[in-house]
JSON list of C-alpha atoms in Angstrom, two decimals:
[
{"chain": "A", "resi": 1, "resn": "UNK", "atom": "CA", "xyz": [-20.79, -15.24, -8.48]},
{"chain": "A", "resi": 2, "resn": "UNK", "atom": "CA", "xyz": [-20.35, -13.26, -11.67]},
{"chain": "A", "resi": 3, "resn": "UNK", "atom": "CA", "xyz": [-16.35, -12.98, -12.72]},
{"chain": "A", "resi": 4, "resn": "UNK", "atom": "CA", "xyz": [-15.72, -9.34, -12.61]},
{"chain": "A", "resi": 5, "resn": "UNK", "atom": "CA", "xyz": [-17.74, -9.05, -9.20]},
{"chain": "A", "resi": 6, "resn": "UNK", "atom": "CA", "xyz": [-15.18, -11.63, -8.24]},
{"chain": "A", "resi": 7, "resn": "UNK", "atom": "CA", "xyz": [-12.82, -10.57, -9.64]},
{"chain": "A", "resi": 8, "resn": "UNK", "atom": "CA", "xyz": [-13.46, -6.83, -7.33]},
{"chain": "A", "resi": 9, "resn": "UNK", "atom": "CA", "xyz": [-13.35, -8.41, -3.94]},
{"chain": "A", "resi": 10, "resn": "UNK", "atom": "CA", "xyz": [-10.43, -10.72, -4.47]},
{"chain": "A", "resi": 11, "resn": "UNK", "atom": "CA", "xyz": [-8.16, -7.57, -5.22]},
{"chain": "A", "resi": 12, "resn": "UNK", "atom": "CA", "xyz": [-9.83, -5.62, -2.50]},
{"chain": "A", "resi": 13, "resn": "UNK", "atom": "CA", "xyz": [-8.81, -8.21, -0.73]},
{"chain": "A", "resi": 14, "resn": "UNK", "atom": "CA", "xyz": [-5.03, -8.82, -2.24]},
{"chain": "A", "resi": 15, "resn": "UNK", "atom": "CA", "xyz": [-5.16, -5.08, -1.70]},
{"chain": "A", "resi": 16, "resn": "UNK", "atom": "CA", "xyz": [-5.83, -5.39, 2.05]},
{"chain": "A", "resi": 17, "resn": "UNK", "atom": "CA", "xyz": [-3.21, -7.81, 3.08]},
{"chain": "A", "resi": 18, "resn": "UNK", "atom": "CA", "xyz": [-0.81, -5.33, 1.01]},
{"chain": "A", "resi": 19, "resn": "UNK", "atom": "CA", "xyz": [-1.62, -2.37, 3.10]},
{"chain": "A", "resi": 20, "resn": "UNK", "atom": "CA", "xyz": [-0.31, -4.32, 6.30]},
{"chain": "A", "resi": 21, "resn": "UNK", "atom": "CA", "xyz": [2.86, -5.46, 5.04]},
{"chain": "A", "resi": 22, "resn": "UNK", "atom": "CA", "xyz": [5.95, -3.16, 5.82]},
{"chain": "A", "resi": 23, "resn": "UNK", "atom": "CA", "xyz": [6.25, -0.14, 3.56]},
{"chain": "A", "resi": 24, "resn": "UNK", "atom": "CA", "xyz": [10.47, -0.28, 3.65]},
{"chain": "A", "resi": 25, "resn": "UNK", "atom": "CA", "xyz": [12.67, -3.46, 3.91]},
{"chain": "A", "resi": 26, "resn": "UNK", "atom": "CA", "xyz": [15.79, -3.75, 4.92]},
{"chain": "A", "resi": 27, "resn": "UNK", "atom": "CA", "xyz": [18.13, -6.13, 7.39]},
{"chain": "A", "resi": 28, "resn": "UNK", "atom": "CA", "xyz": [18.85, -3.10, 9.42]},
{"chain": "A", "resi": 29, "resn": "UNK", "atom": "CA", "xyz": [15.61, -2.72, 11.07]},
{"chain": "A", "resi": 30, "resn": "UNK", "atom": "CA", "xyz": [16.57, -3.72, 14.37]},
{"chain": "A", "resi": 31, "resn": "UNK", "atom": "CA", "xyz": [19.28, -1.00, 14.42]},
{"chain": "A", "resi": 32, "resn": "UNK", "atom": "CA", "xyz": [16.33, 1.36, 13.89]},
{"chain": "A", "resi": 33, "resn": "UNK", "atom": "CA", "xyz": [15.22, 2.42, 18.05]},
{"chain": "A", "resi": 34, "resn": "UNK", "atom": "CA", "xyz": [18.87, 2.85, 19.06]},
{"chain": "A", "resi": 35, "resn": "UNK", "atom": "CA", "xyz": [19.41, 5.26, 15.79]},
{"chain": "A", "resi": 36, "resn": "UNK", "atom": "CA", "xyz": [15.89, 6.87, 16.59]},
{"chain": "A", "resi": 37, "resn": "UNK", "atom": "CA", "xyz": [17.88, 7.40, 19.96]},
{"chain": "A", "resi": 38, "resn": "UNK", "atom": "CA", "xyz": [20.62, 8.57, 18.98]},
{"chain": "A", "resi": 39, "resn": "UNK", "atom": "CA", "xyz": [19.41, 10.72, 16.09]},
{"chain": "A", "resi": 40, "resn": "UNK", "atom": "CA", "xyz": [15.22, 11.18, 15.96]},
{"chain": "A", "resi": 41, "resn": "UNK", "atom": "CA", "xyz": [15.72, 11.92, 12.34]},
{"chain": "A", "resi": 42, "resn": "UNK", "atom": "CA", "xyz": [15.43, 8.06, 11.82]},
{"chain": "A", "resi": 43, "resn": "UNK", "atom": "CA", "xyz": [12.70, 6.48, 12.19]},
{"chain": "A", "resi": 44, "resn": "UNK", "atom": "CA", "xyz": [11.84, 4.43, 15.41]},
{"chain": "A", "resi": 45, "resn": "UNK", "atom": "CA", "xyz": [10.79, 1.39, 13.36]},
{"chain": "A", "resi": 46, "resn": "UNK", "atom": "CA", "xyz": [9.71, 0.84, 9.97]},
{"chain": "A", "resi": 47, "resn": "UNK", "atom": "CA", "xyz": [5.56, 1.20, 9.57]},
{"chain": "A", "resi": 48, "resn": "UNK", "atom": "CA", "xyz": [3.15, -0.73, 7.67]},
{"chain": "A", "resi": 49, "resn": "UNK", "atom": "CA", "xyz": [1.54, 1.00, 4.43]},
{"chain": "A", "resi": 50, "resn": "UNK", "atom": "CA", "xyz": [-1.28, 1.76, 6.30]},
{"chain": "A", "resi": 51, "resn": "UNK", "atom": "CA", "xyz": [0.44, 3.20, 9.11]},
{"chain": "A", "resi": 52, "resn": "UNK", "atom": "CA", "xyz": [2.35, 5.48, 7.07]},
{"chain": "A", "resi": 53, "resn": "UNK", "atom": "CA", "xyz": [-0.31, 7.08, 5.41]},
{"chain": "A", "resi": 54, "resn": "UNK", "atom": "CA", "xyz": [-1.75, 10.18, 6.81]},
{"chain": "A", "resi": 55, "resn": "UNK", "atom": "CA", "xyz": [-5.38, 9.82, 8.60]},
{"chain": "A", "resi": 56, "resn": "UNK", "atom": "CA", "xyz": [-7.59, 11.34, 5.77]},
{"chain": "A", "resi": 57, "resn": "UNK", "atom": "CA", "xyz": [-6.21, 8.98, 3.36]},
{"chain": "A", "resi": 58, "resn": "UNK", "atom": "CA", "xyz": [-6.97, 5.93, 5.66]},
{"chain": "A", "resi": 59, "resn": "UNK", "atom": "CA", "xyz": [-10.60, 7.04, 5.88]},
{"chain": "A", "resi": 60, "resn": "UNK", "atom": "CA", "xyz": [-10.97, 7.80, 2.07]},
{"chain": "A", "resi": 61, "resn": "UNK", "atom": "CA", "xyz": [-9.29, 4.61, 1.65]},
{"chain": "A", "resi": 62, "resn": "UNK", "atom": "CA", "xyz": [-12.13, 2.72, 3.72]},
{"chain": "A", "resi": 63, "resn": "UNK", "atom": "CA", "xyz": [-14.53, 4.61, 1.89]},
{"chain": "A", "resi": 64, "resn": "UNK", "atom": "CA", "xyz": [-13.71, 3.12, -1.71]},
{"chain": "A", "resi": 65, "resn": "UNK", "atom": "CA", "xyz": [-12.98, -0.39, -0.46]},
{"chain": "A", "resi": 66, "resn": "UNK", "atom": "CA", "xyz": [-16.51, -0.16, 1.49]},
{"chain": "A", "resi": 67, "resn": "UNK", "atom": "CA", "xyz": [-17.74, 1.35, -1.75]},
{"chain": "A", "resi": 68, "resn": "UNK", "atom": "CA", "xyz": [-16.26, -1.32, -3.87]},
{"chain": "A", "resi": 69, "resn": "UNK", "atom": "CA", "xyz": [-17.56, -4.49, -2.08]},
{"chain": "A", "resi": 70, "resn": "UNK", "atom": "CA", "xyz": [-21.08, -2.72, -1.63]},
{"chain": "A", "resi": 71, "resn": "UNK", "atom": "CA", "xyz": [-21.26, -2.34, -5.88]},
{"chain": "A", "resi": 72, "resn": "UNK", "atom": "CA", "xyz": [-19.63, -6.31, -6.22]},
{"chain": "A", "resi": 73, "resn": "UNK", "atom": "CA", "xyz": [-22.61, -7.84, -3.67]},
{"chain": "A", "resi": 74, "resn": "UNK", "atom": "CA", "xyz": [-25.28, -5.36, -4.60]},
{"chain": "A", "resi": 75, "resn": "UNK", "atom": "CA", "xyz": [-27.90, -7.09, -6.97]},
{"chain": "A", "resi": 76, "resn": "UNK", "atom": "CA", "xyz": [-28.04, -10.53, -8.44]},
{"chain": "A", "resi": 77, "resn": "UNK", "atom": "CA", "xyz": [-24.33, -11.85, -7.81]},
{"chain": "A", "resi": 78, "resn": "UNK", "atom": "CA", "xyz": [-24.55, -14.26, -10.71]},
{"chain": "A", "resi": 79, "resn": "UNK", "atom": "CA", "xyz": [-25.34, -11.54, -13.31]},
{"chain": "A", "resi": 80, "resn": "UNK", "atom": "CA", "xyz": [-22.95, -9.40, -13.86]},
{"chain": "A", "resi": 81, "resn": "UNK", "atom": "CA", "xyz": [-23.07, -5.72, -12.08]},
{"chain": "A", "resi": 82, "resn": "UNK", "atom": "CA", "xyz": [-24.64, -2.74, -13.95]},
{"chain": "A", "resi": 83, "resn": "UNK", "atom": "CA", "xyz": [-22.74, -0.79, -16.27]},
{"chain": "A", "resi": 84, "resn": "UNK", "atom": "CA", "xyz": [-22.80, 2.25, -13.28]},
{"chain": "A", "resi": 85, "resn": "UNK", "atom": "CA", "xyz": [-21.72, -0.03, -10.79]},
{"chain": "A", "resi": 86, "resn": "UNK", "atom": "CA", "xyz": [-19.10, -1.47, -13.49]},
{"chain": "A", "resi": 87, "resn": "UNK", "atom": "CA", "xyz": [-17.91, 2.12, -14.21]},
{"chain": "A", "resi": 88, "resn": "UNK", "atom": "CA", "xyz": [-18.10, 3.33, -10.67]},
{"chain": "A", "resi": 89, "resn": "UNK", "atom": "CA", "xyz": [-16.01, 0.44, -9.89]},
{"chain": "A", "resi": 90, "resn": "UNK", "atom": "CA", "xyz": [-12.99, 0.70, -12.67]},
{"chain": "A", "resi": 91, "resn": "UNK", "atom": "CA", "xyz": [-12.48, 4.10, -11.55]},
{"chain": "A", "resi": 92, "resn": "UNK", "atom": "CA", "xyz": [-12.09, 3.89, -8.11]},
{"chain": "A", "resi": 93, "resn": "UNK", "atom": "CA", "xyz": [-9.43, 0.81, -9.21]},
{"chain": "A", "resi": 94, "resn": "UNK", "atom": "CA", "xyz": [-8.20, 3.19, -11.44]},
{"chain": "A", "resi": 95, "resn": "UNK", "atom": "CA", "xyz": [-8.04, 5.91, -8.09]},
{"chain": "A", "resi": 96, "resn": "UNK", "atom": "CA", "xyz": [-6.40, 3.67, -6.34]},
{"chain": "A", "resi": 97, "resn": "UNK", "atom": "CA", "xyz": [-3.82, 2.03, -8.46]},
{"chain": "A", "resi": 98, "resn": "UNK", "atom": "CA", "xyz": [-2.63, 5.80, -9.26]},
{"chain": "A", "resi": 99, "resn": "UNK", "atom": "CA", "xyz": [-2.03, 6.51, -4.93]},
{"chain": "A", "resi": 100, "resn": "UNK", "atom": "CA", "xyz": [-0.49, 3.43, -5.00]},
{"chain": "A", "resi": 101, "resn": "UNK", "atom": "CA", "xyz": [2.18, 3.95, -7.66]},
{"chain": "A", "resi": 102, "resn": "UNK", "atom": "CA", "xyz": [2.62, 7.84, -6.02]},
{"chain": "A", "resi": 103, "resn": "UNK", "atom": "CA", "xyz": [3.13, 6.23, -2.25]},
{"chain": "A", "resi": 104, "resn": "UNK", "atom": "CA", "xyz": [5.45, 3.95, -3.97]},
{"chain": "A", "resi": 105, "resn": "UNK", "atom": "CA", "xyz": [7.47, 6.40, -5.69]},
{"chain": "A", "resi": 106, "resn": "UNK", "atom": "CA", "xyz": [6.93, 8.50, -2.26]},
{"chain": "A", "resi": 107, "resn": "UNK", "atom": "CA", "xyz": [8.58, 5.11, -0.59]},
{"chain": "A", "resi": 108, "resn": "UNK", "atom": "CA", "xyz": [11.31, 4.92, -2.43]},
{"chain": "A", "resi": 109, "resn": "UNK", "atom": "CA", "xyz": [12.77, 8.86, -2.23]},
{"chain": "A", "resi": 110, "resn": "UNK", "atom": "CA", "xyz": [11.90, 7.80, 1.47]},
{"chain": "A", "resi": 111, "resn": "UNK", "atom": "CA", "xyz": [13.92, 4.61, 1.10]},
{"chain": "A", "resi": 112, "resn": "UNK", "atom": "CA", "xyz": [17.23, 6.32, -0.26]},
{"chain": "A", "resi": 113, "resn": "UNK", "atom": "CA", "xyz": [17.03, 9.12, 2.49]},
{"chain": "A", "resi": 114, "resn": "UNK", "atom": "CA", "xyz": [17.24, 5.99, 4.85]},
{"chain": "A", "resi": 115, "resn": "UNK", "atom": "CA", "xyz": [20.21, 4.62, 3.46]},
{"chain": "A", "resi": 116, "resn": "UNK", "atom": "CA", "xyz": [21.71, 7.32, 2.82]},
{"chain": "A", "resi": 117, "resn": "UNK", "atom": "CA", "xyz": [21.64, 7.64, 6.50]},
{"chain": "A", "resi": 118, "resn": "UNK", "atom": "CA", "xyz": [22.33, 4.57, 7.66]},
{"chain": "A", "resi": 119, "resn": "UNK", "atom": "CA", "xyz": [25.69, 4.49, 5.18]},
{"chain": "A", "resi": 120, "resn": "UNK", "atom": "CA", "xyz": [26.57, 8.01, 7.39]},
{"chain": "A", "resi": 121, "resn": "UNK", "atom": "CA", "xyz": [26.00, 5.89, 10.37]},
{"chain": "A", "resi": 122, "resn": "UNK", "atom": "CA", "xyz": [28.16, 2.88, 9.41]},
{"chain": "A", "resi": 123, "resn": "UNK", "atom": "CA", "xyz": [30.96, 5.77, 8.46]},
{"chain": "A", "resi": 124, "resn": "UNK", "atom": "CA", "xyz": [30.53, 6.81, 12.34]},
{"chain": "A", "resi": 125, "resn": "UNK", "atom": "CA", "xyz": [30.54, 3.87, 14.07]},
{"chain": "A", "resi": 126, "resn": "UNK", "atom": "CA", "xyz": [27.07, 3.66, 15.30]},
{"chain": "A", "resi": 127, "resn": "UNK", "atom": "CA", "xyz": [25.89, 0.66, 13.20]},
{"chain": "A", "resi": 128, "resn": "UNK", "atom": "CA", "xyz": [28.49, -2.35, 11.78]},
{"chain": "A", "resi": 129, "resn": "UNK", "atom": "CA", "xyz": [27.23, -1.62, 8.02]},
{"chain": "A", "resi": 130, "resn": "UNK", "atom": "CA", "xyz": [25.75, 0.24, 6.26]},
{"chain": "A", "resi": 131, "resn": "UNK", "atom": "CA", "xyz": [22.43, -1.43, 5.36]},
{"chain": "A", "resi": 132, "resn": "UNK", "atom": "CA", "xyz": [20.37, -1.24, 2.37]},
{"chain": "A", "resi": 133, "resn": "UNK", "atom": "CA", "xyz": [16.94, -0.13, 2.16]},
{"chain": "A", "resi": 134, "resn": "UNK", "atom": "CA", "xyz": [13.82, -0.74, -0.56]},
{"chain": "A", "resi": 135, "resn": "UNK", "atom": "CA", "xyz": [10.18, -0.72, -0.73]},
{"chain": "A", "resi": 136, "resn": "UNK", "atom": "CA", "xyz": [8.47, -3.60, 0.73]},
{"chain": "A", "resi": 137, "resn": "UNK", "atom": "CA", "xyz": [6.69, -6.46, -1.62]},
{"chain": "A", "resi": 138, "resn": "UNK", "atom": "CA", "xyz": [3.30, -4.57, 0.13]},
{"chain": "A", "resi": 139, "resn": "UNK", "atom": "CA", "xyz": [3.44, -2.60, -2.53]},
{"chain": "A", "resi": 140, "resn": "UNK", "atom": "CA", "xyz": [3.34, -5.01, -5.08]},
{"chain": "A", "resi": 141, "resn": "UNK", "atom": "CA", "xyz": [0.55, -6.52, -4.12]},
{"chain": "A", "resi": 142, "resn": "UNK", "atom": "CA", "xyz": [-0.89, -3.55, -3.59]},
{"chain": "A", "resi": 143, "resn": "UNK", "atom": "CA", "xyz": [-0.65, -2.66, -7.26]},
{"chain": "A", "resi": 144, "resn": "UNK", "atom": "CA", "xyz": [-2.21, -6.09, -8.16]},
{"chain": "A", "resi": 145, "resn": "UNK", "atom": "CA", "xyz": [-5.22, -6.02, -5.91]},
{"chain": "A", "resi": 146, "resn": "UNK", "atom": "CA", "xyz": [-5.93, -2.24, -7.62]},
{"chain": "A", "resi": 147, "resn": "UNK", "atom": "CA", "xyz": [-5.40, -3.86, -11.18]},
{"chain": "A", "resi": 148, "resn": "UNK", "atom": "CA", "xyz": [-8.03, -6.93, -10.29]},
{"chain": "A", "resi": 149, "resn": "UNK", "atom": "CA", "xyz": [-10.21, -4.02, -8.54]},
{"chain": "A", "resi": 150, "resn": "UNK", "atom": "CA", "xyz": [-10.18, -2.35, -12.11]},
{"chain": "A", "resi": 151, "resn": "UNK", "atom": "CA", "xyz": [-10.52, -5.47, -14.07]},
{"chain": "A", "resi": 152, "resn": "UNK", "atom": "CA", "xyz": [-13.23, -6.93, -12.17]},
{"chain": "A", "resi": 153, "resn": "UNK", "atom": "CA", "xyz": [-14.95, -3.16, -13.38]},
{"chain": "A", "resi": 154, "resn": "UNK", "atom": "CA", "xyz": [-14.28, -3.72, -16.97]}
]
């Protein structure tokens, strides 16, 4: 198989396995369902990327990974793909790696509301301490299966 064709599907793929890690870490998720309880402002439990994006983005999301492994196995997989399919390709990696980086930035805003709250909880006696909270490594390799997606374009 051609490099940059290879190159495509592997960070489709690193970008799948990204998508189902946990958006948010921190050692106070089990404290999450009993604050959800006690205040529904927190959340009940801490969702994967996937699960925190919003339904249209999960289908146009399956759209350009469908799109992108279509253009890396169309054709003769030792050649290398066709400048359209190249270009096609590099731009929806390019697409991608820019939702990424906003749902990251999105994530962490989302992140200090969290421990903001948490700290208020700690104050008030509902949780020992107040626990810190940061994007998850998902992210990460997010970003780095979007970058091979775009690479394996060039």
């Amino acid at each position: 198989m051609h490099t940059g064709r290879l190159l495509a599907l592997v960070g489709v793929i690193i970008g799948i396995i990204g998508l189902f890690l946990k958006a948010l870490t921190t050692a106070g998720a089990g404290m999450l369902p009993a604050l959800h309880q006690a205040d529904p402002g927190f959340p009940a439990g801490i969702p994967t990327i996937w699960g925190g994006l919003a339904t249209w983005a999960q289908i146009v999301l399956a759209i350009l990974i469908v799109t992108v492994v279509v253009l890396a196995l169309l054709g003769v997989r030792s050649a290398a793909m066709s400048k359209s399919s190249s270009l096609v390709t590099a731009v929806i990696g390019v697409a991608l790696l820019a939702y990424s980086v906003v749902k990251y930035l999105d994530t962490l805003n989302v992140a200090e509301t969290m421990q903001a709250g948490m700290a208020k909880a700690a104050a008030g006696g509902m949780i020992p301490e107040a626990y810190t909270v940061s994007p998850g490594i998902g992210f990460f390799i997010l970003i780095i299966g979007t970058v091979l997606v775009i690479a394996g374009g060039l």
